[in-house]
Every structure is written in C-alpha cells, then in structure tokens.
Amino acid sequence: SYLYCQGLRLHLEKARIKHPNDSKFIKEVMDNVYMDDTIFGSNSLPEARHRIQLMFDIFQKAHFPLKKWSTNSPQLSEFIQEISPVKDPVITSGVTDAKFLGVAWNQQTDRLSTPTTKALKELATGTPTKRKLLRGVASIFDCFGVLAPICMNAKILFQKLWKDKIGWDTPLEGTNLALYEAFHKLLNESSDLSIARLLSPSQNPKEIHVFCDASKLSYGCVAYLREQLNESVVNVSFFIAKGRVAPVRPMSIQRLE
C-alpha cells in the first residue's frame, strides 16, 4: 500500500506540472486520497465536467482506471457514463443510502448522517450487559461527532461498569440498567439527525468558532463555521465535535478544559 500511495503521489505531482492551470485542484485531490478512493467537488457543472474529464485523463495514463463514482448530480452521472473510458462504470447518484468512507450520504437531500440501525439492534436484543453496551457503541461510526453528546452517556456508563468491576456478561441491574435503557432510548430518538454536506459555496468571510467544556465525568469541544452573509446577517453551521470521558484518576475541571 505504501508503494501504491507513493506512486500515485508521484504521478499526480507530475500532472501538476503538466496542467499548471489545474495545479491547485490536483493538489486538492492529492490531499484527499484514501487508499483507492478520493473526493473532490465543484461549485458549477461546467467546472465539475472539466475536473472529471481531467481525472479520467490523468489516472488512465497511470493505468489507474476510475470505475466507481458517487455524485449528487444526475447531470454529472450521465456525463460520467458518456465519457468514461472504463467499461460499465459503477455510478451512485440520487440515492438516500449512499456511503463514502463509511459516512452515510443522502444524495437527494445532500446531507450526511451517522447510521445507528446496527447499534440499536445490538442494544435491543438479548440481556443488557457490559459486552452489549460496548458492541453497540463500537458499531457507531461518527467521524463528525454528530452523536457525540449522546454517545458520551454510554461511554460514561461503560467507565462506571469498569469501576464497579461488573463482568462482561453480568446482567445490568438497578441504576446501571436504567442508564443503559436511557441511552438506548435517546439513541433511537436521534436516529434521524443529519448535517448538510456543503458548509458554504460562497466566498464570504468565514470564521471557525470552537467551544470547550468539562465536568467531573467528561470533557469535549465543538466547532462551528460562522459566515458573514452581509452587514447584519450571519450563518452558523455545525462543523465537528469531539468528546472524551474524564480519566479515572481525578483531575480538576480547569485542567480538563
């Protein structure tokens, strides 16, 4: 995999020299390559068509055929189908359950979400135990932190179970069972949460505002993108969030923050 990635970077570096007008875009592709996947976008259809054609030309010369595509534009889907040098390209467009690198993408609404179906099924079946809790939380892939405040409840409970020396398959009782069921209920109610994929296509002034907070049980931070639309109107969008349980060794809230 190392040789593949380095070979790809070398080829793209040469492509930047050959296509100076598209050097910035090719650099964007280089910075967003994940093994055999890459991601890029555009603010207009003509520009998107040009970039797609360019990607086909560059990767074909390196014998890296681009077979799988995913787009929220039906026009681009047809365009890829027409010009693709690869026979029968696989194109995902206009579906509600598309995925890229594990992130759920509703291409009709152009929103990203965190699937919880597997976690809810794991939490709901069988007897609630520490093993069940871990399996449920581990099945949630939430790279943007959309469910960070909700999953924090499960992480705090999991730490509590360790402190109480509860066995992996010991049925939960009392307060622990109530916390388990409360997390399951909250997760079920939050299954429809989603965020916009496109933060902002404009060139208006933007700022990233980061907030952090801590308690004796956990600490976390959240970032928002603030865009100045005009002198009196601003738009604020969720960017990313992260949360951690507080260390077992007691620390002051000030230090956690």
PDB file of C-alpha atoms in Angstrom:
ATOM      1  CA  SER A   1       0.000   0.000   0.000  1.00  0.00           C
ATOM      2  CA  TYR A   2       2.924   2.339   0.710  1.00  0.00           C
ATOM      3  CA  LEU A   3       4.353   1.875  -2.792  1.00  0.00           C
ATOM      4  CA  TYR A   4       0.905   2.371  -4.311  1.00  0.00           C
ATOM      5  CA  CYS A   5       0.314   5.638  -2.412  1.00  0.00           C
ATOM      6  CA  GLN A   6       3.775   6.995  -3.161  1.00  0.00           C
ATOM      7  CA  GLY A   7       3.480   6.040  -6.820  1.00  0.00           C
ATOM      8  CA  LEU A   8       0.130   7.797  -7.030  1.00  0.00           C
ATOM      9  CA  ARG A   9       1.504  10.946  -5.396  1.00  0.00           C
ATOM     10  CA  LEU A  10       4.462  10.995  -7.787  1.00  0.00           C
ATOM     11  CA  HIS A  11       2.142  10.676 -10.769  1.00  0.00           C
ATOM     12  CA  LEU A  12      -0.103  13.486  -9.506  1.00  0.00           C
ATOM     13  CA  GLU A  13       2.923  15.708  -8.862  1.00  0.00           C
ATOM     14  CA  LYS A  14       3.938  15.272 -12.494  1.00  0.00           C
ATOM     15  CA  ALA A  15       0.364  16.020 -13.524  1.00  0.00           C
ATOM     16  CA  ARG A  16       0.515  19.342 -11.614  1.00  0.00           C
ATOM     17  CA  ILE A  17       3.494  20.366 -13.728  1.00  0.00           C
ATOM     18  CA  LYS A  18       1.771  19.298 -16.943  1.00  0.00           C
ATOM     19  CA  HIS A  19      -1.501  21.058 -16.035  1.00  0.00           C
ATOM     20  CA  PRO A  20      -0.446  24.306 -14.302  1.00  0.00           C
ATOM     21  CA  ASN A  21      -3.924  25.828 -14.570  1.00  0.00           C
ATOM     22  CA  ASP A  22      -5.329  22.906 -12.593  1.00  0.00           C
ATOM     23  CA  SER A  23      -2.414  22.589 -10.170  1.00  0.00           C
ATOM     24  CA  LYS A  24      -4.447  23.710  -7.157  1.00  0.00           C
ATOM     25  CA  PHE A  25      -7.220  21.226  -7.911  1.00  0.00           C
ATOM     26  CA  ILE A  26      -4.800  18.328  -8.413  1.00  0.00           C
ATOM     27  CA  LYS A  27      -3.187  19.211  -5.075  1.00  0.00           C
ATOM     28  CA  GLU A  28      -6.678  19.018  -3.532  1.00  0.00           C
ATOM     29  CA  VAL A  29      -7.064  15.514  -4.964  1.00  0.00           C
ATOM     30  CA  MET A  30      -3.638  14.526  -3.607  1.00  0.00           C
ATOM     31  CA  ASP A  31      -4.593  15.688  -0.120  1.00  0.00           C
ATOM     32  CA  ASN A  32      -7.859  13.734  -0.207  1.00  0.00           C
ATOM     33  CA  VAL A  33      -6.721  10.299  -1.378  1.00  0.00           C
ATOM     34  CA  TYR A  34      -7.653   7.450   0.952  1.00  0.00           C
ATOM     35  CA  MET A  35      -6.069   4.265  -0.444  1.00  0.00           C
ATOM     36  CA  ASP A  36      -8.097   3.696  -3.629  1.00  0.00           C
ATOM     37  CA  ASP A  37     -10.686   6.429  -3.005  1.00  0.00           C
ATOM     38  CA  THR A  38     -10.559  10.182  -3.481  1.00  0.00           C
ATOM     39  CA  ILE A  39     -13.019  13.018  -3.071  1.00  0.00           C
ATOM     40  CA  PHE A  40     -13.451  16.337  -4.844  1.00  0.00           C
ATOM     41  CA  GLY A  41     -16.229  18.753  -5.762  1.00  0.00           C
ATOM     42  CA  SER A  42     -17.050  21.893  -7.669  1.00  0.00           C
ATOM     43  CA  ASN A  43     -19.252  24.979  -7.498  1.00  0.00           C
ATOM     44  CA  SER A  44     -20.600  24.674 -11.072  1.00  0.00           C
ATOM     45  CA  LEU A  45     -21.460  21.968 -13.591  1.00  0.00           C
ATOM     46  CA  PRO A  46     -19.011  23.176 -16.291  1.00  0.00           C
ATOM     47  CA  GLU A  47     -16.162  23.188 -13.799  1.00  0.00           C
ATOM     48  CA  ALA A  48     -17.188  19.766 -12.494  1.00  0.00           C
ATOM     49  CA  ARG A  49     -17.247  18.310 -16.023  1.00  0.00           C
ATOM     50  CA  HIS A  50     -13.781  19.705 -16.692  1.00  0.00           C
ATOM     51  CA  ARG A  51     -12.424  18.227 -13.471  1.00  0.00           C
ATOM     52  CA  ILE A  52     -13.970  14.815 -14.125  1.00  0.00           C
ATOM     53  CA  GLN A  53     -12.510  14.726 -17.632  1.00  0.00           C
ATOM     54  CA  LEU A  54      -9.137  15.754 -16.226  1.00  0.00           C
ATOM     55  CA  MET A  55      -9.235  12.997 -13.613  1.00  0.00           C
ATOM     56  CA  PHE A  56     -10.045  10.400 -16.256  1.00  0.00           C
ATOM     57  CA  ASP A  57      -7.119  11.574 -18.402  1.00  0.00           C
ATOM     58  CA  ILE A  58      -4.604  11.699 -15.539  1.00  0.00           C
ATOM     59  CA  PHE A  59      -5.498   8.366 -13.962  1.00  0.00           C
ATOM     60  CA  GLN A  60      -5.828   6.499 -17.258  1.00  0.00           C
ATOM     61  CA  LYS A  61      -2.249   7.450 -18.177  1.00  0.00           C
ATOM     62  CA  ALA A  62      -1.085   5.856 -14.927  1.00  0.00           C
ATOM     63  CA  HIS A  63      -3.269   2.773 -15.600  1.00  0.00           C
ATOM     64  CA  PHE A  64      -5.469   3.568 -12.609  1.00  0.00           C
ATOM     65  CA  PRO A  65      -8.977   3.165 -14.098  1.00  0.00           C
ATOM     66  CA  LEU A  66     -11.653   5.159 -12.277  1.00  0.00           C
ATOM     67  CA  LYS A  67     -14.558   2.737 -12.138  1.00  0.00           C
ATOM     68  CA  LYS A  68     -16.659   3.726  -9.106  1.00  0.00           C
ATOM     69  CA  TRP A  69     -18.235   7.170  -8.835  1.00  0.00           C
ATOM     70  CA  SER A  70     -20.679   8.828  -6.468  1.00  0.00           C
ATOM     71  CA  THR A  71     -22.376  12.173  -7.093  1.00  0.00           C
ATOM     72  CA  ASN A  72     -25.445  14.109  -6.022  1.00  0.00           C
ATOM     73  CA  SER A  73     -25.911  15.482  -9.561  1.00  0.00           C
ATOM     74  CA  PRO A  74     -27.921  13.481 -12.154  1.00  0.00           C
ATOM     75  CA  GLN A  75     -26.297  15.579 -14.916  1.00  0.00           C
ATOM     76  CA  LEU A  76     -22.815  14.575 -13.785  1.00  0.00           C
ATOM     77  CA  SER A  77     -23.903  10.964 -13.507  1.00  0.00           C
ATOM     78  CA  GLU A  78     -24.917  10.999 -17.183  1.00  0.00           C
ATOM     79  CA  PHE A  79     -21.723  12.834 -18.126  1.00  0.00           C
ATOM     80  CA  ILE A  80     -19.528  10.246 -16.412  1.00  0.00           C
ATOM     81  CA  GLN A  81     -21.437   7.450 -18.128  1.00  0.00           C
ATOM     82  CA  GLU A  82     -20.879   9.093 -21.530  1.00  0.00           C
ATOM     83  CA  ILE A  83     -17.154   9.864 -21.328  1.00  0.00           C
ATOM     84  CA  SER A  84     -15.892   7.060 -19.097  1.00  0.00           C
ATOM     85  CA  PRO A  85     -13.016   5.128 -20.735  1.00  0.00           C
ATOM     86  CA  VAL A  86     -13.849   2.296 -18.326  1.00  0.00           C
ATOM     87  CA  LYS A  87     -16.487  -0.152 -19.476  1.00  0.00           C
ATOM     88  CA  ASP A  88     -19.650  -0.167 -17.358  1.00  0.00           C
ATOM     89  CA  PRO A  89     -18.624   2.314 -14.638  1.00  0.00           C
ATOM     90  CA  VAL A  90     -20.420   1.975 -11.311  1.00  0.00           C
ATOM     91  CA  ILE A  91     -22.165   5.290 -10.579  1.00  0.00           C
ATOM     92  CA  THR A  92     -24.172   6.041  -7.434  1.00  0.00           C
ATOM     93  CA  SER A  93     -26.466   9.037  -7.790  1.00  0.00           C
ATOM     94  CA  GLY A  94     -29.777  10.166  -6.349  1.00  0.00           C
ATOM     95  CA  VAL A  95     -29.978   7.502  -3.645  1.00  0.00           C
ATOM     96  CA  THR A  96     -30.759   8.018   0.030  1.00  0.00           C
ATOM     97  CA  ASP A  97     -28.323   5.449   1.447  1.00  0.00           C
ATOM     98  CA  ALA A  98     -25.049   6.131  -0.348  1.00  0.00           C
ATOM     99  CA  LYS A  99     -21.777   5.875   1.571  1.00  0.00           C
ATOM    100  CA  PHE A 100     -18.287   7.271   1.207  1.00  0.00           C
ATOM    101  CA  LEU A 101     -15.530   6.031   3.520  1.00  0.00           C
ATOM    102  CA  GLY A 102     -18.214   4.798   5.898  1.00  0.00           C
ATOM    103  CA  VAL A 103     -20.090   8.114   6.049  1.00  0.00           C
ATOM    104  CA  ALA A 104     -23.804   7.865   5.208  1.00  0.00           C
ATOM    105  CA  TRP A 105     -24.783  10.323   2.463  1.00  0.00           C
ATOM    106  CA  ASN A 106     -28.347  11.055   1.389  1.00  0.00           C
ATOM    107  CA  GLN A 107     -27.734  12.257  -2.167  1.00  0.00           C
ATOM    108  CA  GLN A 108     -31.295  13.507  -2.598  1.00  0.00           C
ATOM    109  CA  THR A 109     -31.102  15.939   0.328  1.00  0.00           C
ATOM    110  CA  ASP A 110     -27.282  16.207   0.196  1.00  0.00           C
ATOM    111  CA  ARG A 111     -26.961  15.581   3.925  1.00  0.00           C
ATOM    112  CA  LEU A 112     -24.616  13.397   5.980  1.00  0.00           C
ATOM    113  CA  SER A 113     -25.666  11.266   8.930  1.00  0.00           C
ATOM    114  CA  THR A 114     -24.491   8.613  11.351  1.00  0.00           C
ATOM    115  CA  PRO A 115     -26.255   5.242  10.928  1.00  0.00           C
ATOM    116  CA  THR A 116     -27.453   3.751  14.205  1.00  0.00           C
ATOM    117  CA  THR A 117     -29.501   0.779  12.992  1.00  0.00           C
ATOM    118  CA  LYS A 118     -26.844  -1.803  13.874  1.00  0.00           C
ATOM    119  CA  ALA A 119     -26.238  -0.273  17.298  1.00  0.00           C
ATOM    120  CA  LEU A 120     -29.942  -0.099  18.115  1.00  0.00           C
ATOM    121  CA  LYS A 121     -30.419  -3.729  17.121  1.00  0.00           C
ATOM    122  CA  GLU A 122     -27.471  -4.804  19.277  1.00  0.00           C
ATOM    123  CA  LEU A 123     -28.704  -2.842  22.286  1.00  0.00           C
ATOM    124  CA  ALA A 124     -32.282  -4.066  21.975  1.00  0.00           C
ATOM    125  CA  THR A 125     -31.635  -7.812  21.643  1.00  0.00           C
ATOM    126  CA  GLY A 126     -30.690 -10.087  24.493  1.00  0.00           C
ATOM    127  CA  THR A 127     -29.891  -9.183  28.088  1.00  0.00           C
ATOM    128  CA  PRO A 128     -28.269  -5.767  28.709  1.00  0.00           C
ATOM    129  CA  THR A 129     -24.625  -6.343  29.690  1.00  0.00           C
ATOM    130  CA  LYS A 130     -21.301  -4.529  29.510  1.00  0.00           C
ATOM    131  CA  ARG A 131     -20.451  -6.541  26.399  1.00  0.00           C
ATOM    132  CA  LYS A 132     -23.708  -5.484  24.737  1.00  0.00           C
ATOM    133  CA  LEU A 133     -23.018  -1.856  25.541  1.00  0.00           C
ATOM    134  CA  LEU A 134     -19.530  -1.975  24.060  1.00  0.00           C
ATOM    135  CA  ARG A 135     -20.706  -3.744  20.914  1.00  0.00           C
ATOM    136  CA  GLY A 136     -23.439  -1.190  20.395  1.00  0.00           C
ATOM    137  CA  VAL A 137     -21.193   1.852  20.838  1.00  0.00           C
ATOM    138  CA  ALA A 138     -18.385   0.313  18.763  1.00  0.00           C
ATOM    139  CA  SER A 139     -20.749  -0.141  15.802  1.00  0.00           C
ATOM    140  CA  ILE A 140     -21.399   3.630  15.578  1.00  0.00           C
ATOM    141  CA  PHE A 141     -19.072   5.368  13.121  1.00  0.00           C
ATOM    142  CA  ASP A 142     -19.447   9.062  13.911  1.00  0.00           C
ATOM    143  CA  CYS A 143     -16.413  10.851  12.466  1.00  0.00           C
ATOM    144  CA  PHE A 144     -18.065  14.309  12.629  1.00  0.00           C
ATOM    145  CA  GLY A 145     -19.316  13.944  16.183  1.00  0.00           C
ATOM    146  CA  VAL A 146     -22.976  14.406  15.293  1.00  0.00           C
ATOM    147  CA  LEU A 147     -23.919  11.973  18.061  1.00  0.00           C
ATOM    148  CA  ALA A 148     -21.033  12.849  20.386  1.00  0.00           C
ATOM    149  CA  PRO A 149     -23.230  14.218  23.221  1.00  0.00           C
ATOM    150  CA  ILE A 150     -25.456  11.149  23.053  1.00  0.00           C
ATOM    151  CA  CYS A 151     -22.701   8.537  22.868  1.00  0.00           C
ATOM    152  CA  MET A 152     -20.955  10.222  25.786  1.00  0.00           C
ATOM    153  CA  ASN A 153     -23.694   8.816  28.048  1.00  0.00           C
ATOM    154  CA  ALA A 154     -22.744   5.285  27.003  1.00  0.00           C
ATOM    155  CA  LYS A 155     -19.009   5.937  27.465  1.00  0.00           C
ATOM    156  CA  ILE A 156     -19.581   7.296  30.971  1.00  0.00           C
ATOM    157  CA  LEU A 157     -21.685   4.236  31.818  1.00  0.00           C
ATOM    158  CA  PHE A 158     -19.024   1.921  30.403  1.00  0.00           C
ATOM    159  CA  GLN A 159     -16.371   3.551  32.594  1.00  0.00           C
ATOM    160  CA  LYS A 160     -18.677   3.213  35.603  1.00  0.00           C
ATOM    161  CA  LEU A 161     -19.101  -0.507  34.917  1.00  0.00           C
ATOM    162  CA  TRP A 162     -15.331  -0.934  34.929  1.00  0.00           C
ATOM    163  CA  LYS A 163     -15.029   0.958  38.209  1.00  0.00           C
ATOM    164  CA  ASP A 164     -17.752  -1.216  39.729  1.00  0.00           C
ATOM    165  CA  LYS A 165     -15.939  -4.338  38.420  1.00  0.00           C
ATOM    166  CA  ILE A 166     -19.042  -5.575  36.589  1.00  0.00           C
ATOM    167  CA  GLY A 167     -18.372  -8.703  34.487  1.00  0.00           C
ATOM    168  CA  TRP A 168     -18.665  -8.694  30.706  1.00  0.00           C
ATOM    169  CA  ASP A 169     -21.776 -10.868  30.676  1.00  0.00           C
ATOM    170  CA  THR A 170     -23.257  -9.959  34.051  1.00  0.00           C
ATOM    171  CA  PRO A 171     -26.843  -8.687  33.575  1.00  0.00           C
ATOM    172  CA  LEU A 172     -27.117  -4.995  34.389  1.00  0.00           C
ATOM    173  CA  GLU A 173     -29.378  -4.047  37.277  1.00  0.00           C
ATOM    174  CA  GLY A 174     -30.642  -1.014  39.130  1.00  0.00           C
ATOM    175  CA  THR A 175     -29.051   2.316  38.170  1.00  0.00           C
ATOM    176  CA  ASN A 176     -26.801   0.736  35.556  1.00  0.00           C
ATOM    177  CA  LEU A 177     -29.787  -0.825  33.780  1.00  0.00           C
ATOM    178  CA  ALA A 178     -31.681   2.477  33.901  1.00  0.00           C
ATOM    179  CA  LEU A 179     -28.708   4.316  32.344  1.00  0.00           C
ATOM    180  CA  TYR A 180     -28.410   1.617  29.671  1.00  0.00           C
ATOM    181  CA  GLU A 181     -32.089   1.923  28.746  1.00  0.00           C
ATOM    182  CA  ALA A 182     -31.937   5.727  28.800  1.00  0.00           C
ATOM    183  CA  PHE A 183     -29.029   5.684  26.325  1.00  0.00           C
ATOM    184  CA  HIS A 184     -30.866   3.222  24.082  1.00  0.00           C
ATOM    185  CA  LYS A 185     -33.974   5.425  24.077  1.00  0.00           C
ATOM    186  CA  LEU A 186     -32.013   8.615  23.381  1.00  0.00           C
ATOM    187  CA  LEU A 187     -30.076   6.977  20.545  1.00  0.00           C
ATOM    188  CA  ASN A 188     -33.318   5.738  18.984  1.00  0.00           C
ATOM    189  CA  GLU A 189     -34.818   9.235  19.131  1.00  0.00           C
ATOM    190  CA  SER A 190     -31.713  10.680  17.463  1.00  0.00           C
ATOM    191  CA  SER A 191     -31.573   8.274  14.521  1.00  0.00           C
ATOM    192  CA  ASP A 192     -32.741  10.961  12.070  1.00  0.00           C
ATOM    193  CA  LEU A 193     -30.092  13.556  12.936  1.00  0.00           C
ATOM    194  CA  SER A 194     -28.094  14.793   9.944  1.00  0.00           C
ATOM    195  CA  ILE A 195     -25.906  17.694   8.820  1.00  0.00           C
ATOM    196  CA  ALA A 196     -25.524  19.462   5.488  1.00  0.00           C
ATOM    197  CA  ARG A 197     -22.645  18.141   3.391  1.00  0.00           C
ATOM    198  CA  LEU A 198     -21.976  21.560   1.865  1.00  0.00           C
ATOM    199  CA  LEU A 199     -20.999  24.065   4.529  1.00  0.00           C
ATOM    200  CA  SER A 200     -20.828  27.081   2.223  1.00  0.00           C
ATOM    201  CA  PRO A 201     -20.139  27.554  -1.508  1.00  0.00           C
ATOM    202  CA  SER A 202     -19.677  31.337  -1.257  1.00  0.00           C
ATOM    203  CA  GLN A 203     -16.552  33.439  -0.839  1.00  0.00           C
ATOM    204  CA  ASN A 204     -17.981  35.431   2.061  1.00  0.00           C
ATOM    205  CA  PRO A 205     -15.754  35.996   5.120  1.00  0.00           C
ATOM    206  CA  LYS A 206     -15.731  32.940   7.388  1.00  0.00           C
ATOM    207  CA  GLU A 207     -14.578  32.171  10.892  1.00  0.00           C
ATOM    208  CA  ILE A 208     -14.256  28.930  12.877  1.00  0.00           C
ATOM    209  CA  HIS A 209     -15.500  29.231  16.456  1.00  0.00           C
ATOM    210  CA  VAL A 210     -14.500  26.496  18.902  1.00  0.00           C
ATOM    211  CA  PHE A 211     -16.108  25.953  22.310  1.00  0.00           C
ATOM    212  CA  CYS A 212     -14.992  23.548  25.017  1.00  0.00           C
ATOM    213  CA  ASP A 213     -16.396  22.467  28.351  1.00  0.00           C
ATOM    214  CA  ALA A 214     -15.730  19.874  31.018  1.00  0.00           C
ATOM    215  CA  SER A 215     -17.312  18.200  34.007  1.00  0.00           C
ATOM    216  CA  LYS A 216     -16.124  15.630  36.510  1.00  0.00           C
ATOM    217  CA  LEU A 217     -17.369  12.897  34.180  1.00  0.00           C
ATOM    218  CA  SER A 218     -16.389  14.068  30.699  1.00  0.00           C
ATOM    219  CA  TYR A 219     -14.994  16.853  28.540  1.00  0.00           C
ATOM    220  CA  GLY A 220     -15.459  17.888  24.935  1.00  0.00           C
ATOM    221  CA  CYS A 221     -15.342  20.568  22.296  1.00  0.00           C
ATOM    222  CA  VAL A 222     -17.407  21.636  19.294  1.00  0.00           C
ATOM    223  CA  ALA A 223     -16.546  23.791  16.278  1.00  0.00           C
ATOM    224  CA  TYR A 224     -18.909  25.935  14.208  1.00  0.00           C
ATOM    225  CA  LEU A 225     -18.376  27.745  10.919  1.00  0.00           C
ATOM    226  CA  ARG A 226     -19.585  31.350  11.050  1.00  0.00           C
ATOM    227  CA  GLU A 227     -20.204  33.037   7.712  1.00  0.00           C
ATOM    228  CA  GLN A 228     -20.868  36.762   7.309  1.00  0.00           C
ATOM    229  CA  LEU A 229     -23.592  36.979   4.647  1.00  0.00           C
ATOM    230  CA  ASN A 230     -23.910  40.778   4.884  1.00  0.00           C
ATOM    231  CA  GLU A 231     -23.507  43.524   7.457  1.00  0.00           C
ATOM    232  CA  SER A 232     -26.416  42.336   9.582  1.00  0.00           C
ATOM    233  CA  VAL A 233     -26.885  38.651   8.707  1.00  0.00           C
ATOM    234  CA  VAL A 234     -24.662  35.696   9.608  1.00  0.00           C
ATOM    235  CA  ASN A 235     -24.995  31.971   9.054  1.00  0.00           C
ATOM    236  CA  VAL A 236     -23.661  29.432  11.557  1.00  0.00           C
ATOM    237  CA  SER A 237     -23.119  25.757  10.643  1.00  0.00           C
ATOM    238  CA  PHE A 238     -22.054  22.796  12.734  1.00  0.00           C
ATOM    239  CA  PHE A 239     -18.521  21.732  11.799  1.00  0.00           C
ATOM    240  CA  ILE A 240     -17.268  18.971  14.105  1.00  0.00           C
ATOM    241  CA  ALA A 241     -17.463  17.799  17.715  1.00  0.00           C
ATOM    242  CA  LYS A 242     -15.355  15.546  19.930  1.00  0.00           C
ATOM    243  CA  GLY A 243     -15.898  14.185  23.427  1.00  0.00           C
ATOM    244  CA  ARG A 244     -13.965  12.061  25.932  1.00  0.00           C
ATOM    245  CA  VAL A 245     -14.685  10.582  29.317  1.00  0.00           C
ATOM    246  CA  ALA A 246     -12.677  12.075  32.171  1.00  0.00           C
ATOM    247  CA  PRO A 247      -9.670   9.993  33.279  1.00  0.00           C
ATOM    248  CA  VAL A 248     -10.201   7.585  36.146  1.00  0.00           C
ATOM    249  CA  ARG A 249      -7.578   9.486  38.077  1.00  0.00           C
ATOM    250  CA  PRO A 250      -9.371  12.594  39.430  1.00  0.00           C
ATOM    251  CA  MET A 251      -8.482  15.888  37.756  1.00  0.00           C
ATOM    252  CA  SER A 252      -9.726  19.420  38.233  1.00  0.00           C
ATOM    253  CA  ILE A 253     -12.349  20.733  35.827  1.00  0.00           C
ATOM    254  CA  GLN A 254      -9.992  23.576  34.912  1.00  0.00           C
ATOM    255  CA  ARG A 255      -7.312  21.099  33.865  1.00  0.00           C
ATOM    256  CA  LEU A 256      -9.791  19.025  31.850  1.00  0.00           C
ATOM    257  CA  GLU A 257     -10.857  22.151  29.982  1.00  0.00           C
TER     258      GLU A 257
END
